[in-house]
PDB file of C-alpha atoms in Angstrom:
ATOM      1  CA  ILE A  12     113.716  99.602 112.380  1.00  0.00           C
ATOM      2  CA  ASN A  13     115.790 102.457 113.813  1.00  0.00           C
ATOM      3  CA  GLU A  14     114.195 102.444 117.272  1.00  0.00           C
ATOM      4  CA  GLN A  15     113.225  98.795 117.835  1.00  0.00           C
ATOM      5  CA  HIS A  16     115.745  97.198 115.423  1.00  0.00           C
ATOM      6  CA  GLU A  17     113.023  95.019 113.976  1.00  0.00           C
ATOM      7  CA  ASN A  18     111.113  94.851 110.707  1.00  0.00           C
ATOM      8  CA  ILE A  19     107.723  94.247 112.289  1.00  0.00           C
ATOM      9  CA  LYS A  20     105.950  93.863 108.939  1.00  0.00           C
ATOM     10  CA  TYR A  21     108.127  91.316 107.138  1.00  0.00           C
ATOM     11  CA  LEU A  22     110.337  89.761 109.843  1.00  0.00           C
ATOM     12  CA  PRO A  23     108.552  90.062 113.183  1.00  0.00           C
ATOM     13  CA  GLY A  24     110.519  88.664 116.095  1.00  0.00           C
ATOM     14  CA  VAL A  25     113.892  88.958 114.341  1.00  0.00           C
ATOM     15  CA  LYS A  26     116.264  91.519 115.823  1.00  0.00           C
ATOM     16  CA  LEU A  27     118.339  93.484 113.337  1.00  0.00           C
ATOM     17  CA  PRO A  28     121.910  94.606 114.099  1.00  0.00           C
ATOM     18  CA  GLU A  29     122.074  98.089 115.556  1.00  0.00           C
ATOM     19  CA  ASN A  30     124.297  99.266 112.716  1.00  0.00           C
ATOM     20  CA  VAL A  31     121.419  98.733 110.265  1.00  0.00           C
ATOM     21  CA  GLN A  32     119.702 102.061 109.706  1.00  0.00           C
ATOM     22  CA  ALA A  33     116.586 102.884 107.708  1.00  0.00           C
ATOM     23  CA  ILE A  34     117.048 106.115 105.731  1.00  0.00           C
ATOM     24  CA  PRO A  35     113.826 107.192 103.971  1.00  0.00           C
ATOM     25  CA  ASN A  36     115.580 109.753 101.745  1.00  0.00           C
ATOM     26  CA  LEU A  37     117.056 107.950  98.728  1.00  0.00           C
ATOM     27  CA  GLU A  38     119.532 110.714  97.894  1.00  0.00           C
ATOM     28  CA  GLU A  39     120.946 110.651 101.409  1.00  0.00           C
ATOM     29  CA  ALA A  40     121.022 106.849 101.528  1.00  0.00           C
ATOM     30  CA  VAL A  41     123.113 106.415  98.350  1.00  0.00           C
ATOM     31  CA  ARG A  42     125.295 109.515  98.456  1.00  0.00           C
ATOM     32  CA  ASP A  43     128.992 108.602  97.912  1.00  0.00           C
ATOM     33  CA  ALA A  44     128.247 104.868  98.259  1.00  0.00           C
ATOM     34  CA  THR A  45     130.912 102.433  97.074  1.00  0.00           C
ATOM     35  CA  VAL A  46     128.576  99.409  97.023  1.00  0.00           C
ATOM     36  CA  LEU A  47     124.892  99.442  96.086  1.00  0.00           C
ATOM     37  CA  ILE A  48     122.740  96.410  96.895  1.00  0.00           C
ATOM     38  CA  PHE A  49     119.498  96.318  94.940  1.00  0.00           C
ATOM     39  CA  VAL A  50     116.708  94.460  96.773  1.00  0.00           C
ATOM     40  CA  LEU A  51     113.327  95.680  95.554  1.00  0.00           C
ATOM     41  CA  PRO A  52     110.609  94.774  93.038  1.00  0.00           C
ATOM     42  CA  HIS A  53     112.132  95.437  89.624  1.00  0.00           C
ATOM     43  CA  GLN A  54     109.213  97.585  88.441  1.00  0.00           C
ATOM     44  CA  PHE A  55     110.376 100.373  90.770  1.00  0.00           C
ATOM     45  CA  LEU A  56     113.874 100.562  89.269  1.00  0.00           C
ATOM     46  CA  PRO A  57     113.142 102.918  86.328  1.00  0.00           C
ATOM     47  CA  LYS A  58     111.951 105.684  88.657  1.00  0.00           C
ATOM     48  CA  LEU A  59     114.719 105.230  91.233  1.00  0.00           C
ATOM     49  CA  LEU A  60     117.825 104.680  89.113  1.00  0.00           C
ATOM     50  CA  PRO A  61     118.158 108.262  87.782  1.00  0.00           C
ATOM     51  CA  THR A  62     118.209 109.571  91.365  1.00  0.00           C
ATOM     52  CA  ILE A  63     120.763 106.961  92.391  1.00  0.00           C
ATOM     53  CA  ARG A  64     122.957 107.740  89.391  1.00  0.00           C
ATOM     54  CA  ALA A  65     122.946 111.448  90.202  1.00  0.00           C
ATOM     55  CA  HIS A  66     124.316 110.922  93.720  1.00  0.00           C
ATOM     56  CA  VAL A  67     127.002 108.261  93.307  1.00  0.00           C
ATOM     57  CA  ASN A  68     130.201 108.088  91.323  1.00  0.00           C
ATOM     58  CA  PRO A  69     129.668 105.150  88.930  1.00  0.00           C
ATOM     59  CA  ASN A  70     133.433 104.842  88.440  1.00  0.00           C
ATOM     60  CA  ARG A  71     133.987 104.134  92.147  1.00  0.00           C
ATOM     61  CA  CYS A  72     130.776 102.256  92.953  1.00  0.00           C
ATOM     62  CA  HIS A  73     129.836  98.606  92.422  1.00  0.00           C
ATOM     63  CA  GLY A  74     126.370  97.071  92.332  1.00  0.00           C
ATOM     64  CA  ILE A  75     124.936  93.751  93.494  1.00  0.00           C
ATOM     65  CA  SER A  76     121.366  92.809  92.602  1.00  0.00           C
ATOM     66  CA  LEU A  77     119.218  90.366  94.561  1.00  0.00           C
ATOM     67  CA  ILE A  78     116.236  91.015  92.289  1.00  0.00           C
ATOM     68  CA  LYS A  79     114.547  87.914  90.874  1.00  0.00           C
ATOM     69  CA  GLY A  80     113.151  88.507  87.400  1.00  0.00           C
ATOM     70  CA  LEU A  81     113.900  89.497  83.822  1.00  0.00           C
ATOM     71  CA  ASP A  82     113.245  92.549  81.684  1.00  0.00           C
ATOM     72  CA  PHE A  83     112.293  92.348  78.009  1.00  0.00           C
ATOM     73  CA  ASP A  84     113.444  94.533  75.162  1.00  0.00           C
ATOM     74  CA  ALA A  85     110.504  96.534  73.833  1.00  0.00           C
ATOM     75  CA  ASP A  86     111.617  96.140  70.226  1.00  0.00           C
ATOM     76  CA  THR A  87     113.145  92.682  69.976  1.00  0.00           C
ATOM     77  CA  LYS A  88     110.985  91.120  72.730  1.00  0.00           C
ATOM     78  CA  LEU A  89     114.102  89.277  73.902  1.00  0.00           C
ATOM     79  CA  PRO A  90     114.863  88.795  77.611  1.00  0.00           C
ATOM     80  CA  VAL A  91     117.223  91.306  79.244  1.00  0.00           C
ATOM     81  CA  LEU A  92     119.049  90.799  82.539  1.00  0.00           C
ATOM     82  CA  ILE A  93     118.007  93.260  85.223  1.00  0.00           C
ATOM     83  CA  SER A  94     121.669  93.701  86.155  1.00  0.00           C
ATOM     84  CA  LYS A  95     122.263  94.860  82.566  1.00  0.00           C
ATOM     85  CA  SER A  96     119.336  97.264  82.779  1.00  0.00           C
ATOM     86  CA  ILE A  97     120.896  98.729  85.919  1.00  0.00           C
ATOM     87  CA  GLU A  98     124.292  99.042  84.224  1.00  0.00           C
ATOM     88  CA  ASN A  99     122.778 100.755  81.190  1.00  0.00           C
ATOM     89  CA  VAL A 100     121.121 103.453  83.275  1.00  0.00           C
ATOM     90  CA  MET A 101     124.046 103.965  85.651  1.00  0.00           C
ATOM     91  CA  GLY A 102     126.530 104.216  82.752  1.00  0.00           C
ATOM     92  CA  ASN A 103     130.208 105.234  83.032  1.00  0.00           C
ATOM     93  CA  GLN A 104     131.546 101.681  83.331  1.00  0.00           C
ATOM     94  CA  PHE A 105     129.279 100.845  86.280  1.00  0.00           C
ATOM     95  CA  ARG A 106     129.179  97.071  86.828  1.00  0.00           C
ATOM     96  CA  CYS A 107     126.486  95.078  88.588  1.00  0.00           C
ATOM     97  CA  GLY A 108     126.769  91.494  89.821  1.00  0.00           C
ATOM     98  CA  VAL A 109     124.104  89.331  91.457  1.00  0.00           C
ATOM     99  CA  LEU A 110     123.621  87.312  94.626  1.00  0.00           C
ATOM    100  CA  MET A 111     121.352  84.303  94.085  1.00  0.00           C
ATOM    101  CA  GLY A 112     120.803  81.047  95.922  1.00  0.00           C
ATOM    102  CA  ALA A 113     118.674  78.780  98.084  1.00  0.00           C
ATOM    103  CA  ASN A 114     117.866  81.598 100.481  1.00  0.00           C
ATOM    104  CA  VAL A 115     114.327  81.673 101.894  1.00  0.00           C
ATOM    105  CA  ALA A 116     114.367  85.013 103.718  1.00  0.00           C
ATOM    106  CA  ASP A 117     112.859  83.891 107.027  1.00  0.00           C
ATOM    107  CA  GLU A 118     115.372  81.062 107.392  1.00  0.00           C
ATOM    108  CA  VAL A 119     118.291  83.368 106.566  1.00  0.00           C
ATOM    109  CA  ALA A 120     117.094  85.923 109.109  1.00  0.00           C
ATOM    110  CA  ARG A 121     116.871  83.238 111.795  1.00  0.00           C
ATOM    111  CA  GLN A 122     120.449  82.175 111.027  1.00  0.00           C
ATOM    112  CA  ARG A 123     119.635  78.722 109.741  1.00  0.00           C
ATOM    113  CA  THR A 124     122.675  77.603 107.792  1.00  0.00           C
ATOM    114  CA  CYS A 125     122.466  78.167 104.061  1.00  0.00           C
ATOM    115  CA  GLU A 126     124.635  79.076 101.117  1.00  0.00           C
ATOM    116  CA  SER A 127     124.452  81.495  98.235  1.00  0.00           C
ATOM    117  CA  THR A 128     126.213  82.303  94.981  1.00  0.00           C
ATOM    118  CA  LEU A 129     127.798  85.658  94.242  1.00  0.00           C
ATOM    119  CA  ALA A 130     128.224  86.145  90.511  1.00  0.00           C
ATOM    120  CA  CYS A 131     130.398  89.101  89.625  1.00  0.00           C
ATOM    121  CA  ASP A 132     133.571  90.227  87.908  1.00  0.00           C
ATOM    122  CA  PHE A 133     134.648  93.735  88.788  1.00  0.00           C
ATOM    123  CA  GLY A 134     138.012  93.378  87.088  1.00  0.00           C
ATOM    124  CA  SER A 135     139.979  92.914  90.295  1.00  0.00           C
ATOM    125  CA  ASP A 136     140.386  89.771  92.393  1.00  0.00           C
ATOM    126  CA  SER A 137     140.805  91.964  95.469  1.00  0.00           C
ATOM    127  CA  VAL A 138     137.547  93.843  94.867  1.00  0.00           C
ATOM    128  CA  ASN A 139     135.690  90.630  94.027  1.00  0.00           C
ATOM    129  CA  GLU A 140     136.827  89.059  97.295  1.00  0.00           C
ATOM    130  CA  GLN A 141     135.989  92.160  99.327  1.00  0.00           C
ATOM    131  CA  ILE A 142     132.456  92.116  97.917  1.00  0.00           C
ATOM    132  CA  ARG A 143     132.116  88.410  98.697  1.00  0.00           C
ATOM    133  CA  GLN A 144     133.200  88.984 102.282  1.00  0.00           C
ATOM    134  CA  ILE A 145     130.464  91.581 102.743  1.00  0.00           C
ATOM    135  CA  PHE A 146     127.896  88.781 102.519  1.00  0.00           C
ATOM    136  CA  ASP A 147     129.773  85.730 103.756  1.00  0.00           C
ATOM    137  CA  GLU A 148     129.444  84.743 107.418  1.00  0.00           C
ATOM    138  CA  GLU A 149     129.154  81.671 109.625  1.00  0.00           C
ATOM    139  CA  HIS A 150     125.522  80.846 108.821  1.00  0.00           C
ATOM    140  CA  PHE A 151     125.494  82.295 105.286  1.00  0.00           C
ATOM    141  CA  ARG A 152     128.252  80.801 103.171  1.00  0.00           C
ATOM    142  CA  VAL A 153     128.935  82.582  99.903  1.00  0.00           C
ATOM    143  CA  SER A 154     130.911  81.247  96.942  1.00  0.00           C
ATOM    144  CA  ARG A 155     131.798  83.347  93.908  1.00  0.00           C
ATOM    145  CA  ILE A 156     131.521  82.661  90.192  1.00  0.00           C
ATOM    146  CA  THR A 157     131.823  84.968  87.185  1.00  0.00           C
ATOM    147  CA  ASP A 158     128.704  83.802  85.320  1.00  0.00           C
ATOM    148  CA  VAL A 159     126.332  86.689  86.080  1.00  0.00           C
ATOM    149  CA  ALA A 160     123.913  85.823  83.276  1.00  0.00           C
ATOM    150  CA  GLY A 161     123.493  82.188  84.301  1.00  0.00           C
ATOM    151  CA  ALA A 162     123.071  82.942  87.988  1.00  0.00           C
ATOM    152  CA  GLU A 163     120.590  85.755  87.426  1.00  0.00           C
ATOM    153  CA  ALA A 164     118.477  83.915  84.866  1.00  0.00           C
ATOM    154  CA  CYS A 165     118.265  80.870  87.162  1.00  0.00           C
ATOM    155  CA  GLY A 166     116.950  83.110  89.926  1.00  0.00           C
ATOM    156  CA  ALA A 167     114.063  84.151  87.700  1.00  0.00           C
ATOM    157  CA  LEU A 168     113.274  80.901  85.920  1.00  0.00           C
ATOM    158  CA  LYS A 169     113.093  78.687  89.013  1.00  0.00           C
ATOM    159  CA  ASN A 170     109.939  80.538  90.073  1.00  0.00           C
ATOM    160  CA  ILE A 171     108.139  79.250  86.980  1.00  0.00           C
ATOM    161  CA  ILE A 172     109.102  75.673  87.806  1.00  0.00           C
ATOM    162  CA  ALA A 173     107.968  76.274  91.395  1.00  0.00           C
ATOM    163  CA  LEU A 174     104.462  77.062  90.157  1.00  0.00           C
ATOM    164  CA  GLY A 175     104.379  73.648  88.504  1.00  0.00           C
ATOM    165  CA  ALA A 176     105.617  72.065  91.733  1.00  0.00           C
ATOM    166  CA  GLY A 177     102.789  73.756  93.592  1.00  0.00           C
ATOM    167  CA  PHE A 178     100.214  72.403  91.151  1.00  0.00           C
ATOM    168  CA  VAL A 179     101.676  68.921  91.642  1.00  0.00           C
ATOM    169  CA  ASP A 180     101.399  69.276  95.426  1.00  0.00           C
ATOM    170  CA  GLY A 181      97.905  70.756  95.304  1.00  0.00           C
ATOM    171  CA  LEU A 182      96.631  67.908  93.159  1.00  0.00           C
ATOM    172  CA  ASN A 183      98.405  65.273  95.290  1.00  0.00           C
ATOM    173  CA  LEU A 184     100.253  63.840  92.307  1.00  0.00           C
ATOM    174  CA  GLY A 185     103.078  62.542  94.480  1.00  0.00           C
ATOM    175  CA  GLY A 186     106.825  62.714  94.897  1.00  0.00           C
ATOM    176  CA  ASN A 187     107.705  60.878  91.694  1.00  0.00           C
ATOM    177  CA  THR A 188     105.827  63.398  89.569  1.00  0.00           C
ATOM    178  CA  LYS A 189     107.423  66.287  91.427  1.00  0.00           C
ATOM    179  CA  ALA A 190     110.898  64.819  90.955  1.00  0.00           C
ATOM    180  CA  ALA A 191     110.249  64.494  87.216  1.00  0.00           C
ATOM    181  CA  LEU A 192     109.068  68.111  87.115  1.00  0.00           C
ATOM    182  CA  LEU A 193     112.253  69.329  88.806  1.00  0.00           C
ATOM    183  CA  ARG A 194     114.503  67.312  86.491  1.00  0.00           C
ATOM    184  CA  ILE A 195     112.796  68.499  83.322  1.00  0.00           C
ATOM    185  CA  GLY A 196     112.526  72.002  84.733  1.00  0.00           C
ATOM    186  CA  LEU A 197     116.273  72.187  85.322  1.00  0.00           C
ATOM    187  CA  LEU A 198     116.894  71.060  81.747  1.00  0.00           C
ATOM    188  CA  GLU A 199     114.524  73.743  80.451  1.00  0.00           C
ATOM    189  CA  MET A 200     116.274  76.382  82.572  1.00  0.00           C
ATOM    190  CA  THR A 201     119.611  75.316  81.119  1.00  0.00           C
ATOM    191  CA  LYS A 202     118.269  75.453  77.571  1.00  0.00           C
ATOM    192  CA  PHE A 203     116.723  78.901  78.074  1.00  0.00           C
ATOM    193  CA  CYS A 204     119.871  80.379  79.614  1.00  0.00           C
ATOM    194  CA  THR A 205     122.206  79.098  76.924  1.00  0.00           C
ATOM    195  CA  MET A 206     119.816  80.111  74.146  1.00  0.00           C
ATOM    196  CA  PHE A 207     119.342  83.742  75.164  1.00  0.00           C
ATOM    197  CA  PHE A 208     122.524  84.706  77.038  1.00  0.00           C
ATOM    198  CA  GLU A 209     126.197  84.509  76.158  1.00  0.00           C
ATOM    199  CA  GLY A 210     128.873  83.048  78.389  1.00  0.00           C
ATOM    200  CA  VAL A 211     126.580  80.860  80.490  1.00  0.00           C
ATOM    201  CA  GLU A 212     128.582  78.061  82.114  1.00  0.00           C
ATOM    202  CA  LYS A 213     127.289  74.541  82.782  1.00  0.00           C
ATOM    203  CA  GLY A 214     128.759  74.547  86.289  1.00  0.00           C
ATOM    204  CA  THR A 215     126.474  77.424  87.275  1.00  0.00           C
ATOM    205  CA  PHE A 216     123.490  75.074  87.376  1.00  0.00           C
ATOM    206  CA  MET A 217     125.193  72.989  90.074  1.00  0.00           C
ATOM    207  CA  GLU A 218     125.747  76.043  92.287  1.00  0.00           C
ATOM    208  CA  SER A 219     123.396  77.265  95.001  1.00  0.00           C
ATOM    209  CA  CYS A 220     121.912  79.699  92.471  1.00  0.00           C
ATOM    210  CA  GLY A 221     120.974  76.764  90.240  1.00  0.00           C
ATOM    211  CA  VAL A 222     119.760  73.365  91.399  1.00  0.00           C
ATOM    212  CA  ALA A 223     119.761  74.246  95.110  1.00  0.00           C
ATOM    213  CA  ASP A 224     117.577  77.333  94.624  1.00  0.00           C
ATOM    214  CA  LEU A 225     115.271  75.323  92.380  1.00  0.00           C
ATOM    215  CA  ILE A 226     114.836  72.641  95.045  1.00  0.00           C
ATOM    216  CA  THR A 227     114.180  74.956  97.974  1.00  0.00           C
ATOM    217  CA  THR A 228     111.752  77.097  95.951  1.00  0.00           C
ATOM    218  CA  CYS A 229     109.845  74.036  94.762  1.00  0.00           C
ATOM    219  CA  TYR A 230     109.459  72.775  98.326  1.00  0.00           C
ATOM    220  CA  GLY A 231     109.110  75.905 100.445  1.00  0.00           C
ATOM    221  CA  GLY A 232     108.877  78.994  98.255  1.00  0.00           C
ATOM    222  CA  ARG A 233     105.996  81.440  97.986  1.00  0.00           C
ATOM    223  CA  ASN A 234     105.232  80.563  94.365  1.00  0.00           C
ATOM    224  CA  ARG A 235     104.876  76.883  95.227  1.00  0.00           C
ATOM    225  CA  LYS A 236     102.566  77.675  98.130  1.00  0.00           C
ATOM    226  CA  CYS A 237     100.340  79.938  96.034  1.00  0.00           C
ATOM    227  CA  ALA A 238     100.092  77.433  93.200  1.00  0.00           C
ATOM    228  CA  SER A 239      99.331  74.614  95.626  1.00  0.00           C
ATOM    229  CA  GLN A 240      96.468  76.559  97.228  1.00  0.00           C
ATOM    230  CA  PHE A 241      95.128  77.523  93.805  1.00  0.00           C
ATOM    231  CA  ALA A 242      95.065  73.887  92.665  1.00  0.00           C
ATOM    232  CA  LYS A 243      93.396  72.731  95.894  1.00  0.00           C
ATOM    233  CA  ARG A 244      90.648  75.330  95.701  1.00  0.00           C
ATOM    234  CA  ARG A 245      90.006  75.273  91.981  1.00  0.00           C
ATOM    235  CA  GLY A 246      90.769  71.627  91.299  1.00  0.00           C
ATOM    236  CA  VAL A 247      92.676  72.608  88.178  1.00  0.00           C
TER     237      VAL A 247
END
């Protein structure tokens, strides 16, 4: 990445800007950061967060999570937002928003026009807009909402619906069946979000993080592809 400006494992053939640097030492990478962007499998967070917390000032740093998934409380068994898990460990009024949307990584990297939803509220319109502008550019249009819970939960739940879409494709059940799956799936996502999280807004489901992400994942996402291949090979 530093010498060839290319991620040869995950994005071969895509040149990265020269100002993107790979720093293998976590302490050095986060020291005195004012914005932290979390993009990693969520199971690695518990080991990494204490190191991050020790080398940033939580009162002057803001977080944005791109992680798709949910935690669960060990005692209550209820779902917990990963952004909340990050906030709890970071402490000292640290706030974490999310960036979710119809954003298949390869298409984003190749600058095919798409949009995304930034959900955050850092208590200042100026700060919120500055964070939005970090991500927004000509081929990647970013709108902002304040519904972190709705946006984040949608990013996790749409993957479940995508598995169903893959089964439909693998069994050649047709477009009508897939359309019905998406409609019912969106209703189930809405019901889940409003049941388990406070402050979820209906408009969130019409944002890129909602219906748009559901559509693109059910037609081109990894979960759909895996489920489709499983159904074809197993005939389930």
